[in-house]
Structure formats: structure tokens, C-alpha cells
Coordinates of C-alpha atoms and ligand atoms in Angstrom, one line a residue:
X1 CA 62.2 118.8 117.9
X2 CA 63.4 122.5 117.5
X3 CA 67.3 123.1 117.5
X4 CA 66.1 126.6 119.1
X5 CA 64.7 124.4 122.7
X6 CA 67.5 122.7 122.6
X7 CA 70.3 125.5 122.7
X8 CA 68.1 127.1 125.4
X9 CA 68.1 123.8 127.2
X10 CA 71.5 123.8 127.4
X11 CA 72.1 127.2 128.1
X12 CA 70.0 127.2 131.0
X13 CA 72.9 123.9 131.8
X14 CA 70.2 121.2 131.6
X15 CA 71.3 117.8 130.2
X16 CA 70.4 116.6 127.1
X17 CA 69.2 113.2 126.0
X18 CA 70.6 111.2 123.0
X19 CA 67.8 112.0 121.2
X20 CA 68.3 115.6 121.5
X21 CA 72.0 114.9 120.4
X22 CA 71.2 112.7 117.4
X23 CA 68.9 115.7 116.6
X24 CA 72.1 118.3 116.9
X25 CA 74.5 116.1 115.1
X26 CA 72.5 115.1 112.5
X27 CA 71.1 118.5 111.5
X28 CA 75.0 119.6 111.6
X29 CA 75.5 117.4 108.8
X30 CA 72.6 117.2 106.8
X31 CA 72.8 121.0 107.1
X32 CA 69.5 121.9 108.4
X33 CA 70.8 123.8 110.9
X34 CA 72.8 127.0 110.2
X35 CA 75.8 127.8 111.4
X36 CA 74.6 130.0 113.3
X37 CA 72.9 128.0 115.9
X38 CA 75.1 125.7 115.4
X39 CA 77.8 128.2 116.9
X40 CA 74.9 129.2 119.8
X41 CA 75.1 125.5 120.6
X42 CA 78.9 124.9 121.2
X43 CA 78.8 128.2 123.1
X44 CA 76.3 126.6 125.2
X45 CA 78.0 123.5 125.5
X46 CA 81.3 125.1 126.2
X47 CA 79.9 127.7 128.8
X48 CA 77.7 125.0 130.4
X49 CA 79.8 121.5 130.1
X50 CA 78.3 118.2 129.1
X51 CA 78.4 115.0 131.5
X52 CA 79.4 112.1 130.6
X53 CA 76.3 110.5 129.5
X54 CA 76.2 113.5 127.0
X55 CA 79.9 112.6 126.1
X56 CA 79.4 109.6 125.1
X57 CA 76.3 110.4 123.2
X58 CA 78.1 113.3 121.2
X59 CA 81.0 111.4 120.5
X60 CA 78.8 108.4 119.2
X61 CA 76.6 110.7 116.8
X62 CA 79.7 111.6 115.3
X63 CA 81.1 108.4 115.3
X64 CA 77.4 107.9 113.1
X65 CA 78.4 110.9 110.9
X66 CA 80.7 109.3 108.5
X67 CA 82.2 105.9 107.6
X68 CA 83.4 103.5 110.3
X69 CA 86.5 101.1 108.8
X70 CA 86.2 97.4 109.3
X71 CA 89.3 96.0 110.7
X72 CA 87.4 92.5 111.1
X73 CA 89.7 90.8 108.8
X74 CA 92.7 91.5 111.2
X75 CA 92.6 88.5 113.3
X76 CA 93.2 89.5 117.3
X77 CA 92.6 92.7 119.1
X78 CA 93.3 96.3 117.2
X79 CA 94.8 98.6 119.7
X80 CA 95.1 102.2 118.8
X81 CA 97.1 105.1 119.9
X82 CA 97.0 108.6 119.9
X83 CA 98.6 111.6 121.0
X84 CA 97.4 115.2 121.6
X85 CA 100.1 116.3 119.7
X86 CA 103.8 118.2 121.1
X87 CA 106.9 119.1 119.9
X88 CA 110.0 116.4 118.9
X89 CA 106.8 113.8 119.6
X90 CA 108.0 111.3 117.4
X91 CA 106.7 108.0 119.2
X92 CA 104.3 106.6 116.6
X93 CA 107.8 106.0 114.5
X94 CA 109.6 104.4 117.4
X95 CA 106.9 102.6 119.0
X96 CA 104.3 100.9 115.7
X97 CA 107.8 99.1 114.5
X98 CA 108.6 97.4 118.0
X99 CA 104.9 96.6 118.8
X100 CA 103.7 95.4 115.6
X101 CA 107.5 92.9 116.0
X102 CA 106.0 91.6 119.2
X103 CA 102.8 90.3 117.3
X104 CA 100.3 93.0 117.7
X105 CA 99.0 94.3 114.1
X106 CA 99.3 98.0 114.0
X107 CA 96.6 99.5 111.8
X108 CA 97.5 103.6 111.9
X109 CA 96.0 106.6 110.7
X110 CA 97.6 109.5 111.3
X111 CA 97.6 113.2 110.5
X112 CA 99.4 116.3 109.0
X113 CA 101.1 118.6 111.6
X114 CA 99.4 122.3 111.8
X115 CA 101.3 124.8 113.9
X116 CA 104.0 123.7 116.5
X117 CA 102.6 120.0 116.4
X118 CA 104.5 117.7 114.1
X119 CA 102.2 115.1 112.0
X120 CA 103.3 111.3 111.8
X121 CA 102.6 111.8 107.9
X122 CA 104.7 114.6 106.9
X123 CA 107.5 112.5 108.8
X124 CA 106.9 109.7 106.7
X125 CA 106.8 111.9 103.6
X126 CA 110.3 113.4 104.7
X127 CA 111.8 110.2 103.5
X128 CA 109.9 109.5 100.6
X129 CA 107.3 107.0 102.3
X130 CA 103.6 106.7 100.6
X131 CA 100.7 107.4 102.6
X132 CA 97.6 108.0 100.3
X133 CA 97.1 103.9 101.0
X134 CA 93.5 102.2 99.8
X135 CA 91.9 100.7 102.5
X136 CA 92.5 97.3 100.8
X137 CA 96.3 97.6 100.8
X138 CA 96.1 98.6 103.3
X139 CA 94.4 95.7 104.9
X140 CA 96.8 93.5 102.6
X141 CA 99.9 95.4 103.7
X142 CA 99.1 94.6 107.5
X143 CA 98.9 90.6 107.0
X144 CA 102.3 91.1 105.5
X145 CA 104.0 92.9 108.1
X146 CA 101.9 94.0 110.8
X147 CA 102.1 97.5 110.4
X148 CA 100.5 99.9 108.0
X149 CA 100.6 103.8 108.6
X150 CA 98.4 106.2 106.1
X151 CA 96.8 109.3 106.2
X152 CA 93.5 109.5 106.6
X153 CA 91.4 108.3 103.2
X154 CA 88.0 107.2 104.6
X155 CA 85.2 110.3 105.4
X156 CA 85.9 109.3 109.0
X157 CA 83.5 111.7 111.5
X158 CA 82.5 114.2 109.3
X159 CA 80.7 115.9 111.8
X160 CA 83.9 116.8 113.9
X161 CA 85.2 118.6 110.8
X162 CA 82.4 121.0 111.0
X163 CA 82.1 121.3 114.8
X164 CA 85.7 121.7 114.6
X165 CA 85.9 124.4 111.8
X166 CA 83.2 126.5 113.7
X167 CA 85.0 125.8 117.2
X168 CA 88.1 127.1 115.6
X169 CA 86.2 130.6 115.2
X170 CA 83.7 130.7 117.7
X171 CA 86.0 130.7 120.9
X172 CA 84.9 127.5 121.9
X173 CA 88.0 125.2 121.4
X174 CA 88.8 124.6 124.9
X175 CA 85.9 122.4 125.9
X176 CA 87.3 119.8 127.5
X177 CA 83.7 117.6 126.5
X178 CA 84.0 118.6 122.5
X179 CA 87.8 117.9 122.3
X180 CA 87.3 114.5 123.9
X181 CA 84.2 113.6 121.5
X182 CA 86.1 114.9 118.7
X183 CA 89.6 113.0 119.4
X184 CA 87.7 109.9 120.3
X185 CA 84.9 110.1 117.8
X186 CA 87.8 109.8 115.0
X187 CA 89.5 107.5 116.5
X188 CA 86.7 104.9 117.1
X189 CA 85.4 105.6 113.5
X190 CA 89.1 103.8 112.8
X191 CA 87.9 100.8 113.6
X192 CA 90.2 100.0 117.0
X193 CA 88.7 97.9 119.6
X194 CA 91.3 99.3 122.0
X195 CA 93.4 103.1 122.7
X196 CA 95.9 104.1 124.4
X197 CA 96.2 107.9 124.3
X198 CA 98.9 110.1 125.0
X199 CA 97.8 113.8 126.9
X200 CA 100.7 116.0 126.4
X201 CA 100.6 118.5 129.4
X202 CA 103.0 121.2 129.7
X203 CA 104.6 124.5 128.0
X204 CA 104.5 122.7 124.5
X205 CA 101.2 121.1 124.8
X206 CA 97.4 121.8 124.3
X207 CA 96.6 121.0 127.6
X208 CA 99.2 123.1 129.9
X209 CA 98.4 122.4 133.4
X210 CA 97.7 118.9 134.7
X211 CA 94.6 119.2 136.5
X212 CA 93.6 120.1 132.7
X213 CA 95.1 117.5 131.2
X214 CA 93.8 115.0 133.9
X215 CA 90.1 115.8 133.2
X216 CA 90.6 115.6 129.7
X217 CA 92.4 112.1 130.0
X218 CA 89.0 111.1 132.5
X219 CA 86.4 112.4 129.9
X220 CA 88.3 110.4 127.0
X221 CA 88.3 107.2 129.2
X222 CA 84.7 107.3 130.4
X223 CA 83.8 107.3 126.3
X224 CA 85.2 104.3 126.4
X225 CA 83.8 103.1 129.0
X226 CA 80.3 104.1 128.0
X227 CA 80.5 103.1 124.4
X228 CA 82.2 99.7 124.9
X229 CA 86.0 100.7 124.3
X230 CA 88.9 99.8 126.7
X231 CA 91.3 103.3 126.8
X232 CA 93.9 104.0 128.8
X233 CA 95.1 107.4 128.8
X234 CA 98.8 108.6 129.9
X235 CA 99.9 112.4 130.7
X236 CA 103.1 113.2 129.8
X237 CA 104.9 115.7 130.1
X238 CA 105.9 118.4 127.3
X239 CA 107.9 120.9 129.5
X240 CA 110.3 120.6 127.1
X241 CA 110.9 118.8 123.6
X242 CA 110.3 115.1 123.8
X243 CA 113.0 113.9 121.7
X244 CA 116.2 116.3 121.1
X245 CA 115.2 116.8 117.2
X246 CA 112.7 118.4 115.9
X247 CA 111.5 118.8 112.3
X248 CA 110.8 115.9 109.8
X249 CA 113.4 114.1 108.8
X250 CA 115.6 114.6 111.9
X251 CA 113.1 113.4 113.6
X252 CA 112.9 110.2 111.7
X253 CA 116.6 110.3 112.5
X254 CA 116.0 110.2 115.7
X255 CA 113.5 107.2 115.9
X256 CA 116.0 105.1 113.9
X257 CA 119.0 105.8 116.1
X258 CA 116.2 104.4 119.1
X259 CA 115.2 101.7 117.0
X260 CA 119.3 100.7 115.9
X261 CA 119.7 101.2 120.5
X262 CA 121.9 103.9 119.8
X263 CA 119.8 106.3 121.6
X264 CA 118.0 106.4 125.0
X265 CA 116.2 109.2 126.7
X266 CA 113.0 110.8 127.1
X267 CA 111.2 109.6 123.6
X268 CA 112.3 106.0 124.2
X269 CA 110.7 106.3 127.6
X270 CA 106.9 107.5 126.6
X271 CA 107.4 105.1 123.4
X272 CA 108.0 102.0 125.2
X273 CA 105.5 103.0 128.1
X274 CA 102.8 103.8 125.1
X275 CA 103.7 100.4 123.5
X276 CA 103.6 98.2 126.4
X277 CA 100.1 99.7 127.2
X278 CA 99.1 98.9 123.8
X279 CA 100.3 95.3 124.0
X280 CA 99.0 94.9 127.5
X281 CA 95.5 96.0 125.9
X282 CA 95.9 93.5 122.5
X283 CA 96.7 90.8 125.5
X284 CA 100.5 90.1 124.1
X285 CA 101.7 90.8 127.8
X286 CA 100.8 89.7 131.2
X287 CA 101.8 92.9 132.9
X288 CA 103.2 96.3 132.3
X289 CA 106.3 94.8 133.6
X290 CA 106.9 91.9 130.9
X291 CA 105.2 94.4 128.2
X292 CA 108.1 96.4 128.6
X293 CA 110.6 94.3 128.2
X294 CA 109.1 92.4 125.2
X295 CA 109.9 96.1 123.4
X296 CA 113.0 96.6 124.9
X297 CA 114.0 93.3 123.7
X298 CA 112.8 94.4 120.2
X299 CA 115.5 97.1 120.5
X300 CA 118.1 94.9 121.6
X301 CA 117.8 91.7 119.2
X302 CA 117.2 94.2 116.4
X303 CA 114.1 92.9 115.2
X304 CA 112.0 96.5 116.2
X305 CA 114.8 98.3 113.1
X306 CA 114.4 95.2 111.0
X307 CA 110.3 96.2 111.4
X308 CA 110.9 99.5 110.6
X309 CA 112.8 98.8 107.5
X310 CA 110.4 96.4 106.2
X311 CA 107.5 99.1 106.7
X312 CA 109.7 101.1 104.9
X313 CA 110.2 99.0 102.3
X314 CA 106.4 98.3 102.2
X315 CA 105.5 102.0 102.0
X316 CA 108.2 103.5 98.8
X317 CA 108.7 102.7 95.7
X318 CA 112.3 102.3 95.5
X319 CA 113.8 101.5 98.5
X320 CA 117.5 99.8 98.3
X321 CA 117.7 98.9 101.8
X322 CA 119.4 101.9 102.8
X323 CA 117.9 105.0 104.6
X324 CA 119.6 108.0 103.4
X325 CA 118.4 111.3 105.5
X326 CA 119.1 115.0 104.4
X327 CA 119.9 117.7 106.4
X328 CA 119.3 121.4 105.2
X329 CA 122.1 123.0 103.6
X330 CA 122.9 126.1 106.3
X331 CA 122.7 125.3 109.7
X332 CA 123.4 127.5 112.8
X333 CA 125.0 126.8 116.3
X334 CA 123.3 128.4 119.2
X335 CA 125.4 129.3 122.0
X336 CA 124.5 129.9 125.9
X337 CA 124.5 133.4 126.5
X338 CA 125.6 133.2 130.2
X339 CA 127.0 129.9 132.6
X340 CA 123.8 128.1 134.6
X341 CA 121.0 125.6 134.7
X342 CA 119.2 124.9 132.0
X343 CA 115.6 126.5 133.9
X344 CA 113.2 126.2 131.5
X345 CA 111.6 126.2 128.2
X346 CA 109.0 127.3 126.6
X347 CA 108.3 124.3 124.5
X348 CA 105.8 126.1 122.4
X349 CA 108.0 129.2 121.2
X350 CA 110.7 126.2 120.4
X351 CA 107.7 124.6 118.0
X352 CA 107.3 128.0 116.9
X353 CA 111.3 128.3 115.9
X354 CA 111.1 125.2 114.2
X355 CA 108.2 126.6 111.7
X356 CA 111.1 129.4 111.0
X357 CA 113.3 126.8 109.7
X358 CA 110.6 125.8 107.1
X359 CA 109.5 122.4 109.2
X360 CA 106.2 123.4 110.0
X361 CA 103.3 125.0 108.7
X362 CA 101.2 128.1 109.9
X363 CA 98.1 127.0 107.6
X364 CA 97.6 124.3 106.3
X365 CA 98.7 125.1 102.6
X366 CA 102.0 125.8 103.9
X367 CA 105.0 124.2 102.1
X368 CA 107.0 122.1 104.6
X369 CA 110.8 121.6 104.7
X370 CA 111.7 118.3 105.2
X371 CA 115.1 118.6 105.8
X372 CA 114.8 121.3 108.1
X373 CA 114.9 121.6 111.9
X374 CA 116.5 122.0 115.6
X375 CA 118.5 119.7 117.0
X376 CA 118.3 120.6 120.7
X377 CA 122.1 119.9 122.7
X378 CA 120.5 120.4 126.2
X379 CA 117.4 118.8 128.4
X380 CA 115.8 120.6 131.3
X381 CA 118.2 121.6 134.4
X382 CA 121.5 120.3 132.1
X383 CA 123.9 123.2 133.3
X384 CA 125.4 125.0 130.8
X385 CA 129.1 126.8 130.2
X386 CA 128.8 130.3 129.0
X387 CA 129.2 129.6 124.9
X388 CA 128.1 125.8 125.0
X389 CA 126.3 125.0 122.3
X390 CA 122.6 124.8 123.0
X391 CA 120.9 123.9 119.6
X392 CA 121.8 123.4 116.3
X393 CA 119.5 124.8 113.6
X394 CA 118.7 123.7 110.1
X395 CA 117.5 125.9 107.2
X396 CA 117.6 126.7 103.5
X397 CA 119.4 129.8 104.0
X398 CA 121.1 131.8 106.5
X399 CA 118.5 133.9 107.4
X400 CA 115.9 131.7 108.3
X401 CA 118.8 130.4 110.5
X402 CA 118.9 132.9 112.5
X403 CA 115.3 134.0 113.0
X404 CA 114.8 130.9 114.3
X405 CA 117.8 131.5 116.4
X406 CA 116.4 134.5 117.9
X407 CA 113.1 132.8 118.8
X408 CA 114.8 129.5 120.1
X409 CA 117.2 131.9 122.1
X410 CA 113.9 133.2 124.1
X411 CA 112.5 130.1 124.9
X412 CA 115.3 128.5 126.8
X413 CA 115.8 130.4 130.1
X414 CA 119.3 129.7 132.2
X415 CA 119.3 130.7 135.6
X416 CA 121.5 130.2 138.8
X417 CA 119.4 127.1 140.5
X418 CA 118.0 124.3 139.4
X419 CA 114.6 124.1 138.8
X420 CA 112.2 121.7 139.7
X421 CA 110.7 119.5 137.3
X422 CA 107.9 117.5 136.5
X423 CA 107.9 113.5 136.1
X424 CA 107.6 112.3 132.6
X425 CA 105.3 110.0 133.0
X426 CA 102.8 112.2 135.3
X427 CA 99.7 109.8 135.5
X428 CA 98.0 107.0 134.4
X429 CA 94.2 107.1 133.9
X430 CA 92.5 104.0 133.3
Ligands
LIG1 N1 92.5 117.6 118.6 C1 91.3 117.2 118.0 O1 91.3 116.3 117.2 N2 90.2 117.8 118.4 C2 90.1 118.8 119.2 O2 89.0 119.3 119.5 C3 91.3 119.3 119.8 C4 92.5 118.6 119.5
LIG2 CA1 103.0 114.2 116.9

């Protein structure tokens, strides 16, 4: 085989075989082929598409690429989730406690957050929480309590990192085929027997229409499908924040106060319809009607906070029982500049505030903030009084207060009529 055929296979958009794709893969990370054609080859891919077949076979070469984590000890079904990333997206926090307290072991790997995208690991971090976790601890830590999260430790699809890197450069990002074989590759190399996935769509998300989100929610299904893994896939909507804070710790805030039932809203929505897909895949619920309620319940009985605080407890060092969360030391009131609805936002430029604060990072050798943030006083079509607070910003010094000010103030539009807005729970795709 000759990698040189094979590029001009699929540039002329023929399909190729899994042989052809083992070929690819494989070359990619032995290095035998350069980068070069490597490059040629996602061009091709991205300019010509991939069918599912091809999919499937992609996303299981990579799967091949690296080490695949046996769960097998876990008695029961392991059910996965995952989300395309968005802004104020803290469900993992709010949901692993109250599924893993209704019985279904919740074995998590999650990542950094790189640009506007928050990362379930910095969170954790933000309140002192381990998360280099050996595999056997890990293992160990699960039989305990039913919930481990960590970042990632195993060489888990080592072929996406390469793909990805060279993507990243070569224009060729937004292929709906190569990010489904790359989400699902590293997911399924986790070791889950199940995933539900969350497909952000909107002005703070990857995917910013939905017939884009949609096909990208079909591709990831039909990998499961073909390679023997239930998934079902929401799309959600990321027209605006998902929770009202945004930045590390206050985000942890924020999953507590929905944990302790203080709190209802938007991220309590998209956690418990997350969760009660994930129980209703791990069979610890009849229907999405009972799965539901099983996690409110959690909320309500207090036995999803008394999770939490265990995993907490599980995950630090010195942990008295008592959460104490910082805020930064200058924060900033953002006032509506004129009387109206709330329009819209561009979710994205609010991400992009945040990172002012100091909550983000622009690369990834960025120093993050943990104490700093927004902590949004409005949702989509609220109506505002001329002077009404609108956010609340948190920063190390006055300065970074108000640049993120400046951006925050151009991403929330206020207009005379109400806008039309999306449903939060756009579609189901199983
Ligand atoms: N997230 C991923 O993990 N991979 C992609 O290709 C895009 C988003
Ligand atoms: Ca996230």
C-alpha cells in the first residue's frame, strides 16, 4: 500500500476500506508517513467527507493507537458523558455526584479548558481537589464511592493528538467526520460501554448552527452504532451562558448551591436531562420519566451534596468537611447601558471576557485564576432597567476588571422587543 494512492483516492471522494485506514492511522503513528501527507490526507478527508463506514473505521484505528482502560472490575454498565465544551458548562460537577448516589459508578476523565471552554479539571483544581489519580486508585476510589474524576493519565488515542495538532494548522478542524472520530475515539479508549454526549450549539459553542450540530450528534451516534456502543447524543443550546457563573471556583459554587437545592435554572436542567440519560443507559431507570426523578430526589433528600462531599473528601488531602470558596479580591459591577430586553449574547466574546479576568487560558501554558470570573445577573430576554446590574466581574486587579468589562459590555445586546429564543434542550439523537 502507498499513502500517495490513497490521498488520491480520496481526493478524487472515493471511499476507503479499513485496510486502507489501518494503513493511514498506523503510518501516523509509527511515523512513516510525513506530515506532510499526512496534512494532504485530512485536506482530502475534510474537502471530500467520509461515510460512516469510514467513521467508524477511523475512529476504531485510533481507538487501536494507544491504551484502552479496563473498567472490567466495575461490576454493571459504565456510562460515559461528554460535552463539546461551552461557557458556565459546569454539569459534570452537578450531575457525576447525583448519578453515581443513584447506584451508577461514575468513572471520569476529563480535560483542561483551552480558550472560552472551561475544563472539569481546572474546576476541581480551583478547590484544591487531586486529579493526577493512578489508574488503580482510581479503580479503588470508585468501589468506595462511586465516583472518581481525573485527568487524563493513560496514552489514550495517540493518534488523535497528532491528527489533531496538524488539523489545528492545516484548516481542516471543521470536519464534522474527524471531530466525531476524534471525540469518540478518546472516549471509547476510556473504557465506557455506554455515552451520552452533550452537542453545545449556539453563539458560545463549536458547533453554531443546529443543522451542524445535528449531523455531528448523527455521525457520533452511528460510531456507536457500528463499533458496538450505545450513545445518545443531546443538543443543547449555548445561546447564552449555561449556568450564571463562569470561571473556576464560582463555578464550583454554583454546582454546590444545585447540589444543596438552592439553585434551579438552566444548568440544573441539561445536568439532570444528561444524568437521567446516563442512568437510563446503565439500566438504573425504567424511563426518562423515573430517571429524572431519581436525581431530583438526590437533590432534595440531600444525598447528591452528601456525594459530592465525599468525592471531595476522596480527592484532597485535608479536607475538614467544609468547602471554603474564594472570590478574587476586585470585583466590578456592570451596569445596563439603556432600559430593554435582554436580546442577545454572544456567548463566545463572554468566554472571551472571562479569560480577561485571568479564568481562562489562551495557550495552554497559560496560568489560570482560580478565583476569578463573571457572575452573569441576567438570562436571555430578562428586561432590564437602565443601570441594573448586568454582571459582576472578578479579577486580581482593577484593571483586568474592566477590560473584561468592556468586552462583556459588547456581547450582551439590549433592544426594544423581545427576541426569540431557542429551546434548551433542542434535540435528542439516538
Ligand atoms: N474536540 C475534540 O476532542 N476533537 C475535535 O476534533 C474537536 C473538538
Ligand atoms: Ca466544560
Amino acid at each position: 500500500m502507498n499513502i500517495v494512492d490513497l490521498i488520491i483516492k480520496k481526493r478524487d471522494g472515493l471511499k476507503l476500506s479499513n485496510e486502507e485506514i489501518k494503513f493511514f492511522i498506523e503510518g501516523t503513528v509509527n511515523k512513516s508517513i510525513p506530515d506532510y501527507q499526512i496534512s494532504a490526507m485530512l485536506m482530502a478527508i475534510f474537502l471530500k467527507g467520509m461515510d460512516e463506514f469510514e467513521t467508524a473505521c477511523i475512529t476504531q484505528e485510533m481507538v487501536k493507537s494507544g491504551d484502552v482502560l479496563d473498567l472490567s472490575q466495575i461490576s454493571g454498565i459504565k456510562v460515559d458523558k461528554h460535552s463539546t465544551g461551552g461557557i458556565g458548562d459546569t454539569t459534570t460537577l452537578v450531575l457525576a455526584p447525583l448519578v453515581a448516589a443513584c447506584g451508577l459508578p461514575v468513572v471520569k476523565m476529563s480535560g483542561r479548558g483551552l480558550g472560552f471552554t472551561g475544563g472539569t479539571i481546572d474546576k476541581m483544581e480551583s478547590i484544591g481537589l487531586k486529579i493526577d489519580i493512578p489508574m488503580k486508585t482510581a479503580l479503588d476510589y470508585v468501589k468506595k464511592i462511586g465516583l472518581v474524576i481525573m485527568g487524563q493519565t493513560a496514552n489514550l488515542a495517540p493518534a488523535d493528538k497528532i491528527l489533531y495538532a496538524l488539523r489545528d494548522v492545516t484548516g481542516t478542524v471543521e470536519s464534522i467526520p474527524l471531530i466525531a472520530a476524534s471525540i469518540m475515539s478518546k472516549k471509547i479508549a476510556a473504557g465506557s460501554d455506554a455515552i451520552v454526549l452533550d452537542v453545545k450549539c449556539g453563539s458560545g459553542a463549536f458547533m453554531q448552527d443546529f443543522e451542524s450540530a445535528k449531523a455531528l450528534a448523527k455521525e457520533m451516534v452511528a460510531i456507536g452504532k457500528n463499533i458496538g456502543r450505545k450513545v445518545i447524543a443531546l443538543i443543547t443550546n449555548m445561546d447564552e451562558p449555561l449556568g450564571l457563573n463562569i470561571g473556576n471556583s464560582l463555578e464550583v459554587e454554583e454546582a454546590v448551591e444545585i447540589l444543596k437545592g438552592n439553585v434551579t435554572g438552566r444548568l440544573l436542567d441539561v445536568s439532570i436531562e444528561l444524568g437521567a440519560n446516563m442512568l437510563l443507559l446503565g439500566k438504573k431507570a425504567d424511563n426518562i420519566e423515573q430517571a429524572r426523578q431519581m436525581l431530583l430526589d438526590k437533590i432534595k433528600n440531600g444525598e447528591g451534596y452528601k456525594k459530592f462531599l465525599e468525592f471531595v473528601a476522596q480527592q484532597s488531602d485535608n479536607f475538614n468537611g467544609e468547602l471554603v470558596i474564594h472570590h478574587a479580591q476586585h470585583s466590578f459591577s456592570l451596569k445596563a447601558e439603556k432600559s430593554g430586553y435582554i436580546y442577545s449574547m454572544t456567548a463566545s466574546q463572554i468566554g472571551r471576557a472571562s479569560i480577561e479576568t485571568g479564568a481562562g487560558r489562551m495557550t495552554k501554558e497559560d496560568k489560570i485564576d482560580y478565583t476569578a470570573g463573571i457572575i452573569m445577573k441576567v438570562r436571555l430576554s430578562d428586561y432590564v432597567n437602565e443601570g441594573d446590574e448586568i454582571a459582576q466581574i472578578f479579577s486580581s486587579t482593577t484593571e483586568k476588571c474592566e477590560r473584561a468589562a468592556k468586552i462583556l459590555s459588547s456581547a450582551v445586546n439590549i433592544k426594544n422587543e423581545k427576541p426569540q429564543t431557542n429551546k434548551l434542550i433542542m434535540d435528542i439523537i439516538k
